[in-house]
Tab-separated table of C-alpha atoms in Angstrom:
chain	number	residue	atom	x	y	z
A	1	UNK	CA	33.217	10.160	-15.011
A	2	UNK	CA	33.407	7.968	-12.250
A	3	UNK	CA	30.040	7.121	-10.123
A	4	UNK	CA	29.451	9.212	-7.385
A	5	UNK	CA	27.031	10.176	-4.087
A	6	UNK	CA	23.712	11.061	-5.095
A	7	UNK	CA	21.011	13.010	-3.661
A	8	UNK	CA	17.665	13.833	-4.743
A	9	UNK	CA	16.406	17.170	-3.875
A	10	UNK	CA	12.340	17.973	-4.255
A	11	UNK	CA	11.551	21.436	-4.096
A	12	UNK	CA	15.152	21.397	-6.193
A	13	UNK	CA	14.452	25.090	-7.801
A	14	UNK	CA	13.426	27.041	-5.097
A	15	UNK	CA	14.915	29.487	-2.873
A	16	UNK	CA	16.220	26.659	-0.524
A	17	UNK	CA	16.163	24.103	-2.842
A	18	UNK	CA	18.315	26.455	-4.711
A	19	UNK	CA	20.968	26.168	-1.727
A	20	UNK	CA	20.624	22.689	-1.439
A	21	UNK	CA	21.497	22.005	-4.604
A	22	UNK	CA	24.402	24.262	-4.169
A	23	UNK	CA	25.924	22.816	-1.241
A	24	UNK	CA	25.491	19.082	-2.400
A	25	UNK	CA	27.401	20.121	-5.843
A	26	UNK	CA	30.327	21.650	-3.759
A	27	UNK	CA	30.309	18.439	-1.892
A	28	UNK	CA	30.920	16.605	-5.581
A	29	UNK	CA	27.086	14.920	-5.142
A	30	UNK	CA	25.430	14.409	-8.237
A	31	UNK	CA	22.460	16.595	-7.698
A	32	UNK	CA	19.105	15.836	-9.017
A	33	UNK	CA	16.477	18.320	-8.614
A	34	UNK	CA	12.949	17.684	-9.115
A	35	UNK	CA	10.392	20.727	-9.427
A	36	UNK	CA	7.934	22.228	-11.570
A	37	UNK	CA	10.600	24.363	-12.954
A	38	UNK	CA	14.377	23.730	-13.915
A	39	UNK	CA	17.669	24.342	-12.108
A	40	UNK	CA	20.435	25.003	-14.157
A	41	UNK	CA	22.435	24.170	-11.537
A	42	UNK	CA	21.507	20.423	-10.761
A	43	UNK	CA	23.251	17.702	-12.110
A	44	UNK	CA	19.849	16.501	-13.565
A	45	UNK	CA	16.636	18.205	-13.403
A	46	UNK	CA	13.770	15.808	-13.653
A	47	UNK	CA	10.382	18.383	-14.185
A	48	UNK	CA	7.031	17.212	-11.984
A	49	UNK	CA	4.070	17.499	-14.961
A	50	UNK	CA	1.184	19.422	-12.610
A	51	UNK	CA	-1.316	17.037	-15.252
A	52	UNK	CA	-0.053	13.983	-14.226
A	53	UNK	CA	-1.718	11.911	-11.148
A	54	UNK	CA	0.206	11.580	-7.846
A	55	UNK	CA	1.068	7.759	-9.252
A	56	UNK	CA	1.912	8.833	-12.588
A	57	UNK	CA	4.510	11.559	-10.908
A	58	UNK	CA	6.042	8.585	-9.243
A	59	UNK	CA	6.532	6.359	-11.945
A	60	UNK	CA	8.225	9.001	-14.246
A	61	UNK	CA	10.545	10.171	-11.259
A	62	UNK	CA	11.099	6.775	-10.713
A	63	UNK	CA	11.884	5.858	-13.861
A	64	UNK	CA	14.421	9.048	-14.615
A	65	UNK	CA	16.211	8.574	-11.688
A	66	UNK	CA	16.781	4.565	-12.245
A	67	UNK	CA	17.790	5.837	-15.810
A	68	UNK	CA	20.247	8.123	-14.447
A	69	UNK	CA	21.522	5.642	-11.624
A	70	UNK	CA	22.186	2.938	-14.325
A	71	UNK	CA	23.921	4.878	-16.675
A	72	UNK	CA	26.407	6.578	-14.050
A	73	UNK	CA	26.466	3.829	-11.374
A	74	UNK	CA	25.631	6.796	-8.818
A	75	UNK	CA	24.171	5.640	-5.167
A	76	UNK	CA	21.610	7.993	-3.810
A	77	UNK	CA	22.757	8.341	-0.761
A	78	UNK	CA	20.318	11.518	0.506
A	79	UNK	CA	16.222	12.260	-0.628
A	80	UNK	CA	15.338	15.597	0.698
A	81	UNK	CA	11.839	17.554	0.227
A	82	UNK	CA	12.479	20.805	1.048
A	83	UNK	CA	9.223	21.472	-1.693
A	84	UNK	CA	6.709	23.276	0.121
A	85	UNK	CA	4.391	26.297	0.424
A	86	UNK	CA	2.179	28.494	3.233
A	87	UNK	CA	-0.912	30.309	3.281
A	88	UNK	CA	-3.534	31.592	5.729
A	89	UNK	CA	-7.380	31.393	6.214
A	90	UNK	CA	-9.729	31.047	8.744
A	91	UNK	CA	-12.170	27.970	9.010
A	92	UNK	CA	-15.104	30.042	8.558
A	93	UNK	CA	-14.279	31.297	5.129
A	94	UNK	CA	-15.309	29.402	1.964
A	95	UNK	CA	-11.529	29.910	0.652
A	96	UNK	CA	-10.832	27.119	3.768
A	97	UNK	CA	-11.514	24.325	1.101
A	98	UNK	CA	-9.132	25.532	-1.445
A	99	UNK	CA	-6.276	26.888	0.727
A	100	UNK	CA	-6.277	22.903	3.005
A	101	UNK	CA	-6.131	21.767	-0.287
A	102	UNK	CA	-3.039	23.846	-1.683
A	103	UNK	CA	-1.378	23.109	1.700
A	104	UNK	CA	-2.077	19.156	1.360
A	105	UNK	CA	-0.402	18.807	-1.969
A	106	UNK	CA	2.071	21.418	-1.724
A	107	UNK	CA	3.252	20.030	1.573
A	108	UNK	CA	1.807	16.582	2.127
A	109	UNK	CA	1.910	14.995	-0.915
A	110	UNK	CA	5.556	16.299	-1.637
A	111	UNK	CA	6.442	14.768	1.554
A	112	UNK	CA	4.652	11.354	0.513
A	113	UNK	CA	6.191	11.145	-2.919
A	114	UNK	CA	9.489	11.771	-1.138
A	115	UNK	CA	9.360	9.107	1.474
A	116	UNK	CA	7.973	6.692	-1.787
A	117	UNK	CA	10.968	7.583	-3.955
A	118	UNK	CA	13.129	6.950	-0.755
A	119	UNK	CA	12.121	3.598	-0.134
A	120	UNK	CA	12.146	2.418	-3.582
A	121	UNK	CA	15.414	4.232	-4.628
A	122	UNK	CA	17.617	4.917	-1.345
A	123	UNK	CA	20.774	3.027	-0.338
A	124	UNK	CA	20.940	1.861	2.891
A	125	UNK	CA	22.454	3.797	5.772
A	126	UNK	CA	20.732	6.728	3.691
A	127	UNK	CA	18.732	9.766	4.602
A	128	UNK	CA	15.288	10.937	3.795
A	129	UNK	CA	14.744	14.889	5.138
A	130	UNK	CA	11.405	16.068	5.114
A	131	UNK	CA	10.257	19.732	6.388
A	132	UNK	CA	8.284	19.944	8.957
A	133	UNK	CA	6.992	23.334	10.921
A	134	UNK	CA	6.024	24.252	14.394
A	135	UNK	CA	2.450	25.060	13.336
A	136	UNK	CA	1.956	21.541	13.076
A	137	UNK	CA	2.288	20.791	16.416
A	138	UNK	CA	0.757	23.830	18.149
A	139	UNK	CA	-2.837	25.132	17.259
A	140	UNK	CA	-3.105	27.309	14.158
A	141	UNK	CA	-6.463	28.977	13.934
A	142	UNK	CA	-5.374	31.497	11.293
A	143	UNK	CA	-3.910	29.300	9.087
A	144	UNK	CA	-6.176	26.204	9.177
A	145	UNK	CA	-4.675	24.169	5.760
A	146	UNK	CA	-1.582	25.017	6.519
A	147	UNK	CA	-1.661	23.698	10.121
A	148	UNK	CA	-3.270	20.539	9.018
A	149	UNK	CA	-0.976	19.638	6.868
A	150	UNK	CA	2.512	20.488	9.008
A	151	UNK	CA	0.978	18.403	11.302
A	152	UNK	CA	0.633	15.355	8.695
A	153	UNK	CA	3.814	15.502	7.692
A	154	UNK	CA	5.352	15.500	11.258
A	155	UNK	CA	3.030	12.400	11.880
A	156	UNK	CA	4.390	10.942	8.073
A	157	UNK	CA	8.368	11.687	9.827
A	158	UNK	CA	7.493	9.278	12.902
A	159	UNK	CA	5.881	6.581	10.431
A	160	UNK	CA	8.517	6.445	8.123
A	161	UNK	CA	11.256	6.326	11.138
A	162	UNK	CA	9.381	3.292	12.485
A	163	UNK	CA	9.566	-0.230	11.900
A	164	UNK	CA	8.637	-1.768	9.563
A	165	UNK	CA	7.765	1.569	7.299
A	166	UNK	CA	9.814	-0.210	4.135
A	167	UNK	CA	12.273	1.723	3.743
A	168	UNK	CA	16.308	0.422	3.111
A	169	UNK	CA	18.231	-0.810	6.539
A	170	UNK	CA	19.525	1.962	8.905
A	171	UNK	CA	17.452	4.954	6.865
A	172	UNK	CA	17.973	8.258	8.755
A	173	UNK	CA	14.782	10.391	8.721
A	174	UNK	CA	15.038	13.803	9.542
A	175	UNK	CA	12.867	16.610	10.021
A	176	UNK	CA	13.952	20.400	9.925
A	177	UNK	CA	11.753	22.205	11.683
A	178	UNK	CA	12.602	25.851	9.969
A	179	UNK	CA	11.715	29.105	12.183
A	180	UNK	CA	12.187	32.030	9.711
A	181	UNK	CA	14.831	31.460	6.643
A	182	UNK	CA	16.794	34.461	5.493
A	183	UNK	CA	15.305	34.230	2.044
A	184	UNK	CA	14.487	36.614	-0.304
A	185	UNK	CA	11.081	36.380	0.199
A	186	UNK	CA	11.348	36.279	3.911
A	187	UNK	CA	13.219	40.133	3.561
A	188	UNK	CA	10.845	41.488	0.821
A	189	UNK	CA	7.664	40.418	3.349
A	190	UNK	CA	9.513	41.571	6.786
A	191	UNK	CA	11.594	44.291	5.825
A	192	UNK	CA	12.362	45.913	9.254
A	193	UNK	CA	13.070	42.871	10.736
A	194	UNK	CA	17.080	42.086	12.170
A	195	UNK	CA	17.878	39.344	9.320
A	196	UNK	CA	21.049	38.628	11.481
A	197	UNK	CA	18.010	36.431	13.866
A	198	UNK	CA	17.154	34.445	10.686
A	199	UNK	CA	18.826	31.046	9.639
A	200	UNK	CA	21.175	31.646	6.524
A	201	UNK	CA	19.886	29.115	3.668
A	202	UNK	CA	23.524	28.072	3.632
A	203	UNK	CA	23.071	26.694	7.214
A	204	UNK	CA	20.411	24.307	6.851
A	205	UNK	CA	22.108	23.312	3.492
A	206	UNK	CA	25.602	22.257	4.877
A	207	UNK	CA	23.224	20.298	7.634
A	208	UNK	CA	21.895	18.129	5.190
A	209	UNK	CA	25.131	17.527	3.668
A	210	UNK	CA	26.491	16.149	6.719
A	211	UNK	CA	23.478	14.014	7.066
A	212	UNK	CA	23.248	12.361	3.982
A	213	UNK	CA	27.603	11.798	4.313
A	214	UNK	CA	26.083	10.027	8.157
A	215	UNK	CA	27.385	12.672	9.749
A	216	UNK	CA	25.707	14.471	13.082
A	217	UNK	CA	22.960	12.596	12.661
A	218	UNK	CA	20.405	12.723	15.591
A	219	UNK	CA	17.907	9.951	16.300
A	220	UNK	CA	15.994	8.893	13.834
A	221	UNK	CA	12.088	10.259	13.449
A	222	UNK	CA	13.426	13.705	15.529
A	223	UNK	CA	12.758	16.952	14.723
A	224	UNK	CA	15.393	19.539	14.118
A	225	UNK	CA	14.847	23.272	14.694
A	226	UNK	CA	16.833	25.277	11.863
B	1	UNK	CA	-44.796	22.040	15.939
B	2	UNK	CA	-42.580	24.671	18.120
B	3	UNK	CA	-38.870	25.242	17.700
B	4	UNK	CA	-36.061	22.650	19.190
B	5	UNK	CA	-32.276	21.959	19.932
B	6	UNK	CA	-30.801	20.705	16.361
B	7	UNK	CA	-27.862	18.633	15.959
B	8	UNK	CA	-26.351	18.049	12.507
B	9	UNK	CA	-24.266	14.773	12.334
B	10	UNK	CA	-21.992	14.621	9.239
B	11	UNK	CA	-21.919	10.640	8.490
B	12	UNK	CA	-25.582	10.350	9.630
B	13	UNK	CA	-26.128	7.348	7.766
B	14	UNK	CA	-23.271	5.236	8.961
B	15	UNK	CA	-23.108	2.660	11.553
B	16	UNK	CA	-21.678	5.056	14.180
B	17	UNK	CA	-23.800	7.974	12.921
B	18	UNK	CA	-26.880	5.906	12.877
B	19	UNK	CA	-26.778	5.969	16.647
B	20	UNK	CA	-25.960	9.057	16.753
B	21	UNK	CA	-29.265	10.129	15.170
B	22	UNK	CA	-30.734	7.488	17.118
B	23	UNK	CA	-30.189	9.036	20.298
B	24	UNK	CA	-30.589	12.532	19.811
B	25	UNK	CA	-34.108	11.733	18.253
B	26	UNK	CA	-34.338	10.156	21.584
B	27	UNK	CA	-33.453	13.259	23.722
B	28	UNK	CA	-36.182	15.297	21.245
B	29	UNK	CA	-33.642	16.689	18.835
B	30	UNK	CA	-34.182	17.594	15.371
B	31	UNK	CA	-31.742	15.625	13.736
B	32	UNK	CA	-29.729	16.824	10.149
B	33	UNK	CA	-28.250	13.668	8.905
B	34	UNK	CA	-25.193	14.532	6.151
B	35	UNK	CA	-23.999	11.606	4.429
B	36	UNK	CA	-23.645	10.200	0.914
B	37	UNK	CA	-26.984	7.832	1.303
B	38	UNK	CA	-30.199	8.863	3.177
B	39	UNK	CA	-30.920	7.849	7.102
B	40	UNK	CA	-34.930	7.484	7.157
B	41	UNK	CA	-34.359	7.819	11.092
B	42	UNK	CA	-33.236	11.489	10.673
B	43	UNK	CA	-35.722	14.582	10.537
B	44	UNK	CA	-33.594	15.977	7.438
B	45	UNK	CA	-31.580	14.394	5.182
B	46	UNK	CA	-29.517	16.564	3.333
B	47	UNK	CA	-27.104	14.414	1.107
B	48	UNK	CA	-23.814	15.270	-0.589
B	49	UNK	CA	-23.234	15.448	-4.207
B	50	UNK	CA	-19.700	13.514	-4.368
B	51	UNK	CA	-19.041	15.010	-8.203
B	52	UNK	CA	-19.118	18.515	-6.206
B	53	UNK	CA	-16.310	20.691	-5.301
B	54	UNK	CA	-15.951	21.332	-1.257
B	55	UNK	CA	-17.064	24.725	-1.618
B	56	UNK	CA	-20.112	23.791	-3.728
B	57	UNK	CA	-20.745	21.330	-1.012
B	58	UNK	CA	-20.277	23.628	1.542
B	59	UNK	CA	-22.951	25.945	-0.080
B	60	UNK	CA	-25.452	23.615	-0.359
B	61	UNK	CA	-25.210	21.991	2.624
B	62	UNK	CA	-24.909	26.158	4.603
B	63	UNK	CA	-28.425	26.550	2.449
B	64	UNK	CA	-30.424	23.455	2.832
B	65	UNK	CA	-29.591	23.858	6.806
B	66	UNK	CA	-30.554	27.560	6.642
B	67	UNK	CA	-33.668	26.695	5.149
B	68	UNK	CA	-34.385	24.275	7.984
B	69	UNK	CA	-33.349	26.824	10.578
B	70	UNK	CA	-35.315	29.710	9.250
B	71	UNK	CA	-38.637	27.259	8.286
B	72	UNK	CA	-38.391	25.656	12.042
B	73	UNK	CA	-37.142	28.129	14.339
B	74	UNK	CA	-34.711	25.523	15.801
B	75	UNK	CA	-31.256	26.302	17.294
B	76	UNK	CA	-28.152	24.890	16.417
B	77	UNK	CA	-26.558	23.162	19.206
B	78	UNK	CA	-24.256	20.290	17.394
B	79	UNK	CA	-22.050	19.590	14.559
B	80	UNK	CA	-20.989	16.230	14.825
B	81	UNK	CA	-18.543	14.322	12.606
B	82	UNK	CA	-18.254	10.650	12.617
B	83	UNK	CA	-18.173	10.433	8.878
B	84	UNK	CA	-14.596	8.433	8.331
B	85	UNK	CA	-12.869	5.540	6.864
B	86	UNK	CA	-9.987	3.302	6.949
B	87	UNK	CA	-7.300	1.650	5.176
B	88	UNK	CA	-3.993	0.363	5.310
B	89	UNK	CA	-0.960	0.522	3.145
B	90	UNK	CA	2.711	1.483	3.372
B	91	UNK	CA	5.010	4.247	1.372
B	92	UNK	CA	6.809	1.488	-0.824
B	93	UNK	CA	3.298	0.883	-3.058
B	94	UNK	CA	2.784	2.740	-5.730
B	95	UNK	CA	-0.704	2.701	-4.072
B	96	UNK	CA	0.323	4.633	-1.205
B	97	UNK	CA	-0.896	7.770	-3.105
B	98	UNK	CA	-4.585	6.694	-3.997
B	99	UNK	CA	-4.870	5.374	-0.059
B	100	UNK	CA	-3.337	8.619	1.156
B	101	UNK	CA	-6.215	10.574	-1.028
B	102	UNK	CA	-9.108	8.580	0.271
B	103	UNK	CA	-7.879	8.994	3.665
B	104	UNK	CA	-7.619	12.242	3.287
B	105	UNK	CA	-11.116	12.973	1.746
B	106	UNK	CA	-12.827	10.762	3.913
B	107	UNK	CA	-11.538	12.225	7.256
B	108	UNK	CA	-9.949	15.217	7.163
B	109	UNK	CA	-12.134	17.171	4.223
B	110	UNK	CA	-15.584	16.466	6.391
B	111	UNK	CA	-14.227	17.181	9.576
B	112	UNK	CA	-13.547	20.606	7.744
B	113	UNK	CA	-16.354	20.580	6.454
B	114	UNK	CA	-18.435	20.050	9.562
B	115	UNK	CA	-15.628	22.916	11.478
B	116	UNK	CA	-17.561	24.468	8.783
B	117	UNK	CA	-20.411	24.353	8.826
B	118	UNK	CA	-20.208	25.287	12.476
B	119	UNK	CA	-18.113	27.997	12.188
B	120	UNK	CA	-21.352	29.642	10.017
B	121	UNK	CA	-24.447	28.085	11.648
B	122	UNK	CA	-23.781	26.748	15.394
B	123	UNK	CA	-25.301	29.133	18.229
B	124	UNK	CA	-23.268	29.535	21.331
B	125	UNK	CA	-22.406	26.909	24.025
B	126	UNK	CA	-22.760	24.793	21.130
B	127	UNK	CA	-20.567	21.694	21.108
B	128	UNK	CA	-18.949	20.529	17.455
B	129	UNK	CA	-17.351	17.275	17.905
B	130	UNK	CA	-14.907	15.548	15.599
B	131	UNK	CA	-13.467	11.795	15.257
B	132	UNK	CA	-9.583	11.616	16.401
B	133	UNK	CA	-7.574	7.890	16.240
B	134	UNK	CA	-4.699	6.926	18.312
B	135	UNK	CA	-3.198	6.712	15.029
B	136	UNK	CA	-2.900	10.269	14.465
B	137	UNK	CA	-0.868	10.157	17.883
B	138	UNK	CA	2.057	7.822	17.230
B	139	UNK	CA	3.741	6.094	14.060
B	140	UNK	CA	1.641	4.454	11.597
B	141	UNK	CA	4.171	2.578	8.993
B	142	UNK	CA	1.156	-0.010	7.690
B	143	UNK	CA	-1.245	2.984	7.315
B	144	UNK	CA	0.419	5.873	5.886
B	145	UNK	CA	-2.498	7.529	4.703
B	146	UNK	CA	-4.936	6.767	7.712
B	147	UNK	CA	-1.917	8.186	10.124
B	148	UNK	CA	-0.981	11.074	8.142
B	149	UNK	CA	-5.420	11.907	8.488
B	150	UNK	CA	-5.974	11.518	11.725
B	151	UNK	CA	-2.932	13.521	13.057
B	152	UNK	CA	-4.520	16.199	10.769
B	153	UNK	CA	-7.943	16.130	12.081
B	154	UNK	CA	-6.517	15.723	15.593
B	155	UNK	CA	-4.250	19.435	14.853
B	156	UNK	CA	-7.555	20.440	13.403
B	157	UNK	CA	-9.403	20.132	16.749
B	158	UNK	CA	-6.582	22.328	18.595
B	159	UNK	CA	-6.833	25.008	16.249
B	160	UNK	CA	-10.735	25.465	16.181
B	161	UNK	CA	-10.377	25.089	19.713
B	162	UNK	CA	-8.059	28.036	19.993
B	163	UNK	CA	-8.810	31.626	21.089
B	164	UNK	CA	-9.650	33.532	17.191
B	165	UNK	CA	-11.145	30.294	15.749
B	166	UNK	CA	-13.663	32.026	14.008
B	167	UNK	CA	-16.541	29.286	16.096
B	168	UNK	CA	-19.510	30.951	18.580
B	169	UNK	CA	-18.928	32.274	21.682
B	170	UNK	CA	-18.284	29.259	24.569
B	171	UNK	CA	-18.513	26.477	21.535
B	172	UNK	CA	-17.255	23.430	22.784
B	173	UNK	CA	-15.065	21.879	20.426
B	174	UNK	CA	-14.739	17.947	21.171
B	175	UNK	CA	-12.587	15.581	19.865
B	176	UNK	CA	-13.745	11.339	20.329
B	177	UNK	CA	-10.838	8.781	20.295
B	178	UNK	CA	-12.454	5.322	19.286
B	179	UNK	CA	-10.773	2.024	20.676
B	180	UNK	CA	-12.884	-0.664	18.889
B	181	UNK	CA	-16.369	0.131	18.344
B	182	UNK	CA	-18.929	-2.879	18.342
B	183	UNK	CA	-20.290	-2.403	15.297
B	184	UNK	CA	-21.409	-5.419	12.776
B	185	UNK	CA	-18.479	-4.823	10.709
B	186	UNK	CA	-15.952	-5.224	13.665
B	187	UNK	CA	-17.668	-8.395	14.845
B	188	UNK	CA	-17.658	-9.690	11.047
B	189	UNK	CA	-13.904	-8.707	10.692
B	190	UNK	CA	-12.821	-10.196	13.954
B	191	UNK	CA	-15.322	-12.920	14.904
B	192	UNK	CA	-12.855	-14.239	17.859
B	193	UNK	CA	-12.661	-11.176	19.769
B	194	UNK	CA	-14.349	-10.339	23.039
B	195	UNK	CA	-17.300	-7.955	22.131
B	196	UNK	CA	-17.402	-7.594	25.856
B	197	UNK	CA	-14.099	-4.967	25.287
B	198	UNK	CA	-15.865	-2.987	22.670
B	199	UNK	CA	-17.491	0.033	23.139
B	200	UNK	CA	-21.101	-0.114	22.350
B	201	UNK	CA	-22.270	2.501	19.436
B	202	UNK	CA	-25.067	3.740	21.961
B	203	UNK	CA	-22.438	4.574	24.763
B	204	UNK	CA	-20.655	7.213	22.170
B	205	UNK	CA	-23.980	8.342	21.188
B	206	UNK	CA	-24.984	8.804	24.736
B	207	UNK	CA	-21.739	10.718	25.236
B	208	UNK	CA	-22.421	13.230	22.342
B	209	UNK	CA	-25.787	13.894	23.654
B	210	UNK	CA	-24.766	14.763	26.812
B	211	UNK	CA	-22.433	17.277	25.741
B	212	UNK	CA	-24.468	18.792	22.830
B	213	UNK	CA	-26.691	19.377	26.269
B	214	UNK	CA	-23.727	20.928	28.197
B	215	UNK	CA	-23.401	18.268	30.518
B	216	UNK	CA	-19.456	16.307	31.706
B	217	UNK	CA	-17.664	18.527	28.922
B	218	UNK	CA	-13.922	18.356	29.276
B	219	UNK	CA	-11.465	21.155	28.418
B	220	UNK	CA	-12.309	22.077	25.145
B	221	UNK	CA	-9.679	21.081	22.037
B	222	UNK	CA	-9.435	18.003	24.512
B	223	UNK	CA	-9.450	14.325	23.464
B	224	UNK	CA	-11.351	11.587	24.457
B	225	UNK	CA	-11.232	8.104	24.495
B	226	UNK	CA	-14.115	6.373	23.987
């Protein structure tokens, strides 16, 4: 099998991730998924151990995908994080500890081990997506953790776009920006709701296809509503 | 001795909280200094147990402040935050992910705490005040972890700000923007520089007193230069 366009999809097993991972494989990417789960339908799974530190994470993903890349000759051409999670709660509550911390690693530190695979692993003219979310750039006094940590992640999108951030010549970094996904979930939780208002997962899928091939792209650092 | 205005600074034993404490004792508060090492300038000292969880923290902190309250008869008036810390460090290092937690834990988990802590013990027209950085505001590629912190704590601010916050009636919820403070480590870092530029400790201090007091408050959720 001849080498091919990579892309490395965090968050690879979920309900998006799920439609990443589909659209990249009818695109012929190799597809590697990395989650705390499997998905049969990736290329190659590589599984996140929840014991492991942040650094330890990084040097096993690291070391998979470099494994991977020198056996096949692949170039990863695409890292998206589409990993993520939400929940509410006030400030005043004692749950505000453990649901800002929940947010931060479900959210923040998927988005940091993302951008850190990226620059070590990317080719150039490559693109790093990470997912963003209105809350964090509006005030969100229901959802304190989950505010907090949107808004690092938009602020870790404009870093990593900048100059000098490290990562391979001519990186594109996106951010989607989603409003409400037609997911599964998303029905179950609103089910009165018009679904024909929501964005198909299918949409923002194809999107990131055409990014990582350097299509559409718009500046760098941006943030695109899906 | 008869009941007075209290103001609880988290970092009370720092260089910038030292001032702090300094000037409230001078305008007659009762001053709760929260920090990892005792300020004998303080009334109270009520000191964190790092090998704590948050919420444990948060518990003994809400009770050794009740205690106080209920013992003294003394009202509430200011949660201040300058408790903080800096680094640099981009996404390519593998260190990126230890920086990123300090940052994190250092800024953004005490101005939560203090949000808090305020949320549960401030009386209204109280003013809680937290520590923003330009950094939070634009792209940080040499300080991942610092940016990604301080454009937390800054989204923090908005949201306690924000009508349903969970904080007092009329609390005024503050947010100071530090240029270069004069403080002895500044001077020792950049011995070269114009102290003339910097902003004296005592002029922030004087600032926080002012609008613990009620005095030149801007538009709450607001930021400040200082």
């Amino acid at each position: 099998m001849s080498a091919r366009n990579l892309v490395v999809v965090f968050g690879g097993a979920g309900q998006l991730g799920a439609a990443v991972v589909e659209a990249f494989n009818a695109a012929s990417f190799t597809t590697v998924a990395i989650d705390i789960r499997e998905n049969e339908a990736a290329t190659v799974n590589l599984k996140i151990d929840l014991s492991a530190t942040e650094e330890e994470k990084a040097a096993a993903l690291s070391a998979g995908l470099a494994a991977h890349v020198a056996e096949s000759g692949d170039v990863v051409k695409s890292v998206v994080c589409v990993a993520g999670g939400w929940c509410g709660g006030a400030i005043k509550s004692s749950e505000v500890f453990k649901q800002t911390d929940m947010m931060w690693s479900r959210n923040v530190s998927s988005a940091i081990m993302a951008g850190h695979i990226a620059a070590n692993h990317l080719a150039e003219d490559g693109s790093l997506v990470l997912t963003g979310a209105q809350a964090g750039l509006s005030a969100t006094p229901g959802m304190i953790g989950y505010g907090v940590a949107k808004a690092a992640t938009i602020q870790l999108v404009s870093s990593l776009a900048a100059e000098g951030s490290g990562l391979p010549a001519n990186t594109f970094v996106g951010c989607i920006m989603p409003q409400t996904l037609d997911t599964a979930t998303n029905r179950k939780a609103m089910p009165d709701a018009d679904f024909s208002q929501w964005t198909p997962l299918a949409t923002v899928a194809d999107l990131l296809v055409n990014w990582a091939n350097g299509n559409d792209r718009p500046a760098s650092g941006s943030l695109t509503n899906v």
